[in-house]
Amino acid sequence: MRSLRDGRRQGRSVHRQSRRHPQYEGLTRGLALDLGSSRTRAWVPGQGVVADTGSDPAGDYGHGGRPVRRGRIVDTESCGRMLGLIADTALGADRSDTVIVLSLPVLAGSGHRVAARDLLTALGASRVIVLDSARAAAACAGPQDGGPLLVLDIGAELTEATLLVDGRVRDARLAETGTSDLEPGEPPTAVIRAVLDMVMEMWRQDRHGALLGALRKGPLLAGGGALRPDVTHRIALRLGVAVRLPDDPATTVVRGAGLILGSVLHHASAAPALPGRSG
């Protein structure tokens, strides 16, 4: 299999706030979340991943079906209960000095983004930051030289292809196909076809050669589907390039969101320089 293992965590942040950004003053604690269709993962500074649980209230958080399907919140009550219990465990009851960073699919609709933000705001956090999952993955395991990067996020119910250029989304595609759609023992043909179709659509729309540069660099694979060697091998074979495979693709997004959270908390705690002094 052609693969480039790169589990390095990038220190640069997607958010480039100044050291005295007023909206982050007073924040001392935080929680990063990756709200997926089959798994919800949480990350806390100094502790790492503190929750990696099935997004199924019937098993962990009460009763009913999964609150997130195909990248959309379909049961706000169950989803709120799940997030509340995670926040209670990670942050405690008093969340007045906290910030929550949430990663969502790049092409998540406005309704899903608003619903997710409202649920997190209701938890009592001082600030909520919503970011794209591809940018979070790049913050965790992207190459340090910048430039174009193709992120392929293969989840349980969604597969996303996102072209980033200098940290900004240049193009993004989504297929409502994932590993949970495969029968036991079934080859991942549908998932691979979805990836190839999205990359080819990007190729036809790419006028500046950014996608070619990203392919030469090696696509970054994320999501639980990247844990399957048959998936990563076939993507590398069909694209004819080496793929960039983090140490733990399933947690790449939440770890990247955690790094961005760490950057926010660092800026919030950095003391401003005293007037009249330099050096």
PDB file of C-alpha atoms in Angstrom, residues 106-258:
ATOM      1  CA  VAL A 106     -17.466  21.156   5.612  1.00  0.00           C
ATOM      2  CA  LEU A 107     -20.756  21.178   3.716  1.00  0.00           C
ATOM      3  CA  ALA A 108     -23.008  20.973   6.774  1.00  0.00           C
ATOM      4  CA  GLY A 109     -26.098  22.999   6.087  1.00  0.00           C
ATOM      5  CA  SER A 110     -26.939  26.206   7.892  1.00  0.00           C
ATOM      6  CA  GLY A 111     -29.757  24.487   9.773  1.00  0.00           C
ATOM      7  CA  HIS A 112     -27.377  21.890  11.215  1.00  0.00           C
ATOM      8  CA  ARG A 113     -24.798  24.543  12.119  1.00  0.00           C
ATOM      9  CA  VAL A 114     -27.381  26.709  13.881  1.00  0.00           C
ATOM     10  CA  ALA A 115     -28.839  23.728  15.746  1.00  0.00           C
ATOM     11  CA  ALA A 116     -25.388  22.590  16.888  1.00  0.00           C
ATOM     12  CA  ARG A 117     -24.375  26.084  17.996  1.00  0.00           C
ATOM     13  CA  ASP A 118     -27.643  26.541  19.895  1.00  0.00           C
ATOM     14  CA  LEU A 119     -27.167  23.234  21.724  1.00  0.00           C
ATOM     15  CA  LEU A 120     -23.643  24.155  22.776  1.00  0.00           C
ATOM     16  CA  THR A 121     -24.630  27.689  23.794  1.00  0.00           C
ATOM     17  CA  ALA A 122     -27.316  26.160  26.006  1.00  0.00           C
ATOM     18  CA  LEU A 123     -24.586  24.272  27.878  1.00  0.00           C
ATOM     19  CA  GLY A 124     -23.434  27.561  29.374  1.00  0.00           C
ATOM     20  CA  ALA A 125     -20.042  27.936  27.703  1.00  0.00           C
ATOM     21  CA  SER A 126     -18.685  31.481  27.503  1.00  0.00           C
ATOM     22  CA  ARG A 127     -17.885  31.035  23.818  1.00  0.00           C
ATOM     23  CA  VAL A 128     -18.635  28.513  21.069  1.00  0.00           C
ATOM     24  CA  ILE A 129     -16.429  28.136  17.978  1.00  0.00           C
ATOM     25  CA  VAL A 130     -17.657  26.082  15.014  1.00  0.00           C
ATOM     26  CA  LEU A 131     -15.108  25.028  12.401  1.00  0.00           C
ATOM     27  CA  ASP A 132     -14.887  22.744   9.392  1.00  0.00           C
ATOM     28  CA  SER A 133     -13.703  19.197   9.989  1.00  0.00           C
ATOM     29  CA  ALA A 134     -11.228  19.346   7.083  1.00  0.00           C
ATOM     30  CA  ARG A 135      -9.453  22.342   8.587  1.00  0.00           C
ATOM     31  CA  ALA A 136      -9.328  20.562  11.942  1.00  0.00           C
ATOM     32  CA  ALA A 137      -7.793  17.490  10.301  1.00  0.00           C
ATOM     33  CA  ALA A 138      -5.215  19.686   8.564  1.00  0.00           C
ATOM     34  CA  ALA A 139      -4.331  21.353  11.880  1.00  0.00           C
ATOM     35  CA  CYS A 140      -3.623  17.936  13.361  1.00  0.00           C
ATOM     36  CA  ALA A 141      -1.800  16.083  10.610  1.00  0.00           C
ATOM     37  CA  GLY A 142      -1.325  18.353   7.625  1.00  0.00           C
ATOM     38  CA  PRO A 143       2.136  18.977   6.161  1.00  0.00           C
ATOM     39  CA  GLN A 144       4.101  21.854   7.613  1.00  0.00           C
ATOM     40  CA  ASP A 145       4.964  23.457   4.298  1.00  0.00           C
ATOM     41  CA  GLY A 146       1.471  24.836   3.722  1.00  0.00           C
ATOM     42  CA  GLY A 147       0.143  25.099   0.184  1.00  0.00           C
ATOM     43  CA  PRO A 148      -2.687  23.013  -1.288  1.00  0.00           C
ATOM     44  CA  LEU A 149      -3.943  19.998   0.648  1.00  0.00           C
ATOM     45  CA  LEU A 150      -6.623  17.457  -0.254  1.00  0.00           C
ATOM     46  CA  VAL A 151      -8.430  16.064   2.802  1.00  0.00           C
ATOM     47  CA  LEU A 152     -10.446  12.869   2.342  1.00  0.00           C
ATOM     48  CA  ASP A 153     -12.633  12.259   5.402  1.00  0.00           C
ATOM     49  CA  ILE A 154     -14.273   8.823   5.276  1.00  0.00           C
ATOM     50  CA  GLY A 155     -16.871   8.392   7.986  1.00  0.00           C
ATOM     51  CA  ALA A 156     -19.655   6.003   8.820  1.00  0.00           C
ATOM     52  CA  GLU A 157     -22.357   7.811   6.864  1.00  0.00           C
ATOM     53  CA  LEU A 158     -20.529  10.577   4.994  1.00  0.00           C
ATOM     54  CA  THR A 159     -17.474  10.809   2.766  1.00  0.00           C
ATOM     55  CA  GLU A 160     -16.009  14.262   2.160  1.00  0.00           C
ATOM     56  CA  ALA A 161     -13.333  15.574  -0.170  1.00  0.00           C
ATOM     57  CA  THR A 162     -12.022  19.058   0.615  1.00  0.00           C
ATOM     58  CA  LEU A 163      -9.343  21.040  -1.172  1.00  0.00           C
ATOM     59  CA  LEU A 164      -7.607  23.498   1.141  1.00  0.00           C
ATOM     60  CA  VAL A 165      -5.309  26.236  -0.144  1.00  0.00           C
ATOM     61  CA  ASP A 166      -3.363  28.119   2.519  1.00  0.00           C
ATOM     62  CA  GLY A 167      -5.809  26.873   5.131  1.00  0.00           C
ATOM     63  CA  ARG A 168      -8.922  28.042   3.280  1.00  0.00           C
ATOM     64  CA  VAL A 169     -11.538  25.862   1.626  1.00  0.00           C
ATOM     65  CA  ARG A 170     -11.103  26.155  -2.149  1.00  0.00           C
ATOM     66  CA  ASP A 171     -13.497  23.342  -3.080  1.00  0.00           C
ATOM     67  CA  ALA A 172     -15.498  20.728  -1.181  1.00  0.00           C
ATOM     68  CA  ARG A 173     -17.642  17.745  -2.135  1.00  0.00           C
ATOM     69  CA  LEU A 174     -19.806  15.425  -0.053  1.00  0.00           C
ATOM     70  CA  ALA A 175     -21.284  11.972  -0.647  1.00  0.00           C
ATOM     71  CA  GLU A 176     -23.869  10.461   1.682  1.00  0.00           C
ATOM     72  CA  THR A 177     -22.011   7.175   1.590  1.00  0.00           C
ATOM     73  CA  GLY A 178     -19.864   5.691   4.317  1.00  0.00           C
ATOM     74  CA  THR A 179     -18.528   2.525   5.845  1.00  0.00           C
ATOM     75  CA  SER A 180     -21.781   1.760   7.671  1.00  0.00           C
ATOM     76  CA  ASP A 181     -23.450   1.304   4.274  1.00  0.00           C
ATOM     77  CA  LEU A 182     -21.249  -1.710   3.571  1.00  0.00           C
ATOM     78  CA  GLU A 183     -22.354  -5.204   4.456  1.00  0.00           C
ATOM     79  CA  PRO A 184     -19.980  -7.317   6.588  1.00  0.00           C
ATOM     80  CA  GLY A 185     -17.203  -8.568   4.327  1.00  0.00           C
ATOM     81  CA  GLU A 186     -18.323  -6.377   1.430  1.00  0.00           C
ATOM     82  CA  PRO A 187     -15.491  -4.631  -0.431  1.00  0.00           C
ATOM     83  CA  PRO A 188     -15.561  -0.831  -0.123  1.00  0.00           C
ATOM     84  CA  THR A 189     -16.389  -0.312  -3.800  1.00  0.00           C
ATOM     85  CA  ALA A 190     -19.134   2.262  -3.174  1.00  0.00           C
ATOM     86  CA  VAL A 191     -16.912   4.344  -0.883  1.00  0.00           C
ATOM     87  CA  ILE A 192     -13.984   4.275  -3.319  1.00  0.00           C
ATOM     88  CA  ARG A 193     -16.250   5.215  -6.211  1.00  0.00           C
ATOM     89  CA  ALA A 194     -17.600   8.163  -4.198  1.00  0.00           C
ATOM     90  CA  VAL A 195     -14.061   9.381  -3.480  1.00  0.00           C
ATOM     91  CA  LEU A 196     -12.965   9.074  -7.112  1.00  0.00           C
ATOM     92  CA  ASP A 197     -16.101  10.808  -8.418  1.00  0.00           C
ATOM     93  CA  MET A 198     -15.578  13.757  -6.060  1.00  0.00           C
ATOM     94  CA  VAL A 199     -11.884  14.085  -6.919  1.00  0.00           C
ATOM     95  CA  MET A 200     -12.686  13.997 -10.645  1.00  0.00           C
ATOM     96  CA  GLU A 201     -15.329  16.707 -10.188  1.00  0.00           C
ATOM     97  CA  MET A 202     -12.727  18.832  -8.421  1.00  0.00           C
ATOM     98  CA  TRP A 203     -10.261  18.162 -11.230  1.00  0.00           C
ATOM     99  CA  ARG A 204     -12.717  19.450 -13.837  1.00  0.00           C
ATOM    100  CA  GLN A 205     -13.313  22.629 -11.819  1.00  0.00           C
ATOM    101  CA  ASP A 206      -9.677  23.290 -10.869  1.00  0.00           C
ATOM    102  CA  ARG A 207      -8.343  26.175 -12.963  1.00  0.00           C
ATOM    103  CA  HIS A 208      -5.152  26.891 -11.038  1.00  0.00           C
ATOM    104  CA  GLY A 209      -3.548  23.477 -10.595  1.00  0.00           C
ATOM    105  CA  ALA A 210      -4.130  23.407  -6.844  1.00  0.00           C
ATOM    106  CA  LEU A 211      -5.584  19.905  -6.914  1.00  0.00           C
ATOM    107  CA  LEU A 212      -2.619  18.568  -8.868  1.00  0.00           C
ATOM    108  CA  GLY A 213      -0.280  20.066  -6.285  1.00  0.00           C
ATOM    109  CA  ALA A 214      -2.330  18.529  -3.486  1.00  0.00           C
ATOM    110  CA  LEU A 215      -2.270  15.095  -5.129  1.00  0.00           C
ATOM    111  CA  ARG A 216       1.488  15.267  -5.582  1.00  0.00           C
ATOM    112  CA  LYS A 217       1.835  16.094  -1.906  1.00  0.00           C
ATOM    113  CA  GLY A 218      -0.408  13.194  -0.943  1.00  0.00           C
ATOM    114  CA  PRO A 219      -4.066  13.349   0.155  1.00  0.00           C
ATOM    115  CA  LEU A 220      -4.630  13.378   3.912  1.00  0.00           C
ATOM    116  CA  LEU A 221      -6.980  10.574   4.939  1.00  0.00           C
ATOM    117  CA  ALA A 222      -9.138  10.952   8.044  1.00  0.00           C
ATOM    118  CA  GLY A 223     -12.158   9.283   9.606  1.00  0.00           C
ATOM    119  CA  GLY A 224     -12.873   5.755  10.689  1.00  0.00           C
ATOM    120  CA  GLY A 225     -12.830   4.521   7.096  1.00  0.00           C
ATOM    121  CA  ALA A 226      -9.113   5.317   6.895  1.00  0.00           C
ATOM    122  CA  LEU A 227      -8.536   2.581   9.478  1.00  0.00           C
ATOM    123  CA  ARG A 228      -9.409   0.009   6.823  1.00  0.00           C
ATOM    124  CA  PRO A 229      -6.370  -1.057   4.780  1.00  0.00           C
ATOM    125  CA  ASP A 230      -8.603  -2.079   1.872  1.00  0.00           C
ATOM    126  CA  VAL A 231      -9.907   1.494   1.697  1.00  0.00           C
ATOM    127  CA  THR A 232      -6.548   3.256   1.934  1.00  0.00           C
ATOM    128  CA  HIS A 233      -4.871   0.836  -0.474  1.00  0.00           C
ATOM    129  CA  ARG A 234      -7.557   1.207  -3.137  1.00  0.00           C
ATOM    130  CA  ILE A 235      -7.601   4.997  -2.885  1.00  0.00           C
ATOM    131  CA  ALA A 236      -3.823   5.134  -3.311  1.00  0.00           C
ATOM    132  CA  LEU A 237      -3.965   2.652  -6.190  1.00  0.00           C
ATOM    133  CA  ARG A 238      -6.795   4.345  -8.078  1.00  0.00           C
ATOM    134  CA  LEU A 239      -5.411   7.864  -7.629  1.00  0.00           C
ATOM    135  CA  GLY A 240      -1.879   6.691  -8.378  1.00  0.00           C
ATOM    136  CA  VAL A 241      -0.380   8.635  -5.477  1.00  0.00           C
ATOM    137  CA  ALA A 242       0.861   7.999  -1.968  1.00  0.00           C
ATOM    138  CA  VAL A 243      -1.718   8.845   0.709  1.00  0.00           C
ATOM    139  CA  ARG A 244      -0.952  10.637   3.947  1.00  0.00           C
ATOM    140  CA  LEU A 245      -2.200   8.471   6.821  1.00  0.00           C
ATOM    141  CA  PRO A 246      -2.155   9.856  10.400  1.00  0.00           C
ATOM    142  CA  ASP A 247      -1.393   7.617  13.359  1.00  0.00           C
ATOM    143  CA  ASP A 248      -5.063   7.466  14.383  1.00  0.00           C
ATOM    144  CA  PRO A 249      -7.288   8.635  11.511  1.00  0.00           C
ATOM    145  CA  ALA A 250     -10.487   8.198  13.526  1.00  0.00           C
ATOM    146  CA  THR A 251      -9.459  10.887  16.039  1.00  0.00           C
ATOM    147  CA  THR A 252      -7.615  13.209  13.650  1.00  0.00           C
ATOM    148  CA  VAL A 253     -10.474  15.724  13.504  1.00  0.00           C
ATOM    149  CA  VAL A 254     -11.069  15.967  17.265  1.00  0.00           C
ATOM    150  CA  ARG A 255      -7.333  16.193  17.943  1.00  0.00           C
ATOM    151  CA  GLY A 256      -7.055  19.004  15.401  1.00  0.00           C
ATOM    152  CA  ALA A 257     -10.013  20.782  17.008  1.00  0.00           C
ATOM    153  CA  GLY A 258      -8.217  20.310  20.324  1.00  0.00           C
TER     154      GLY A 258
END
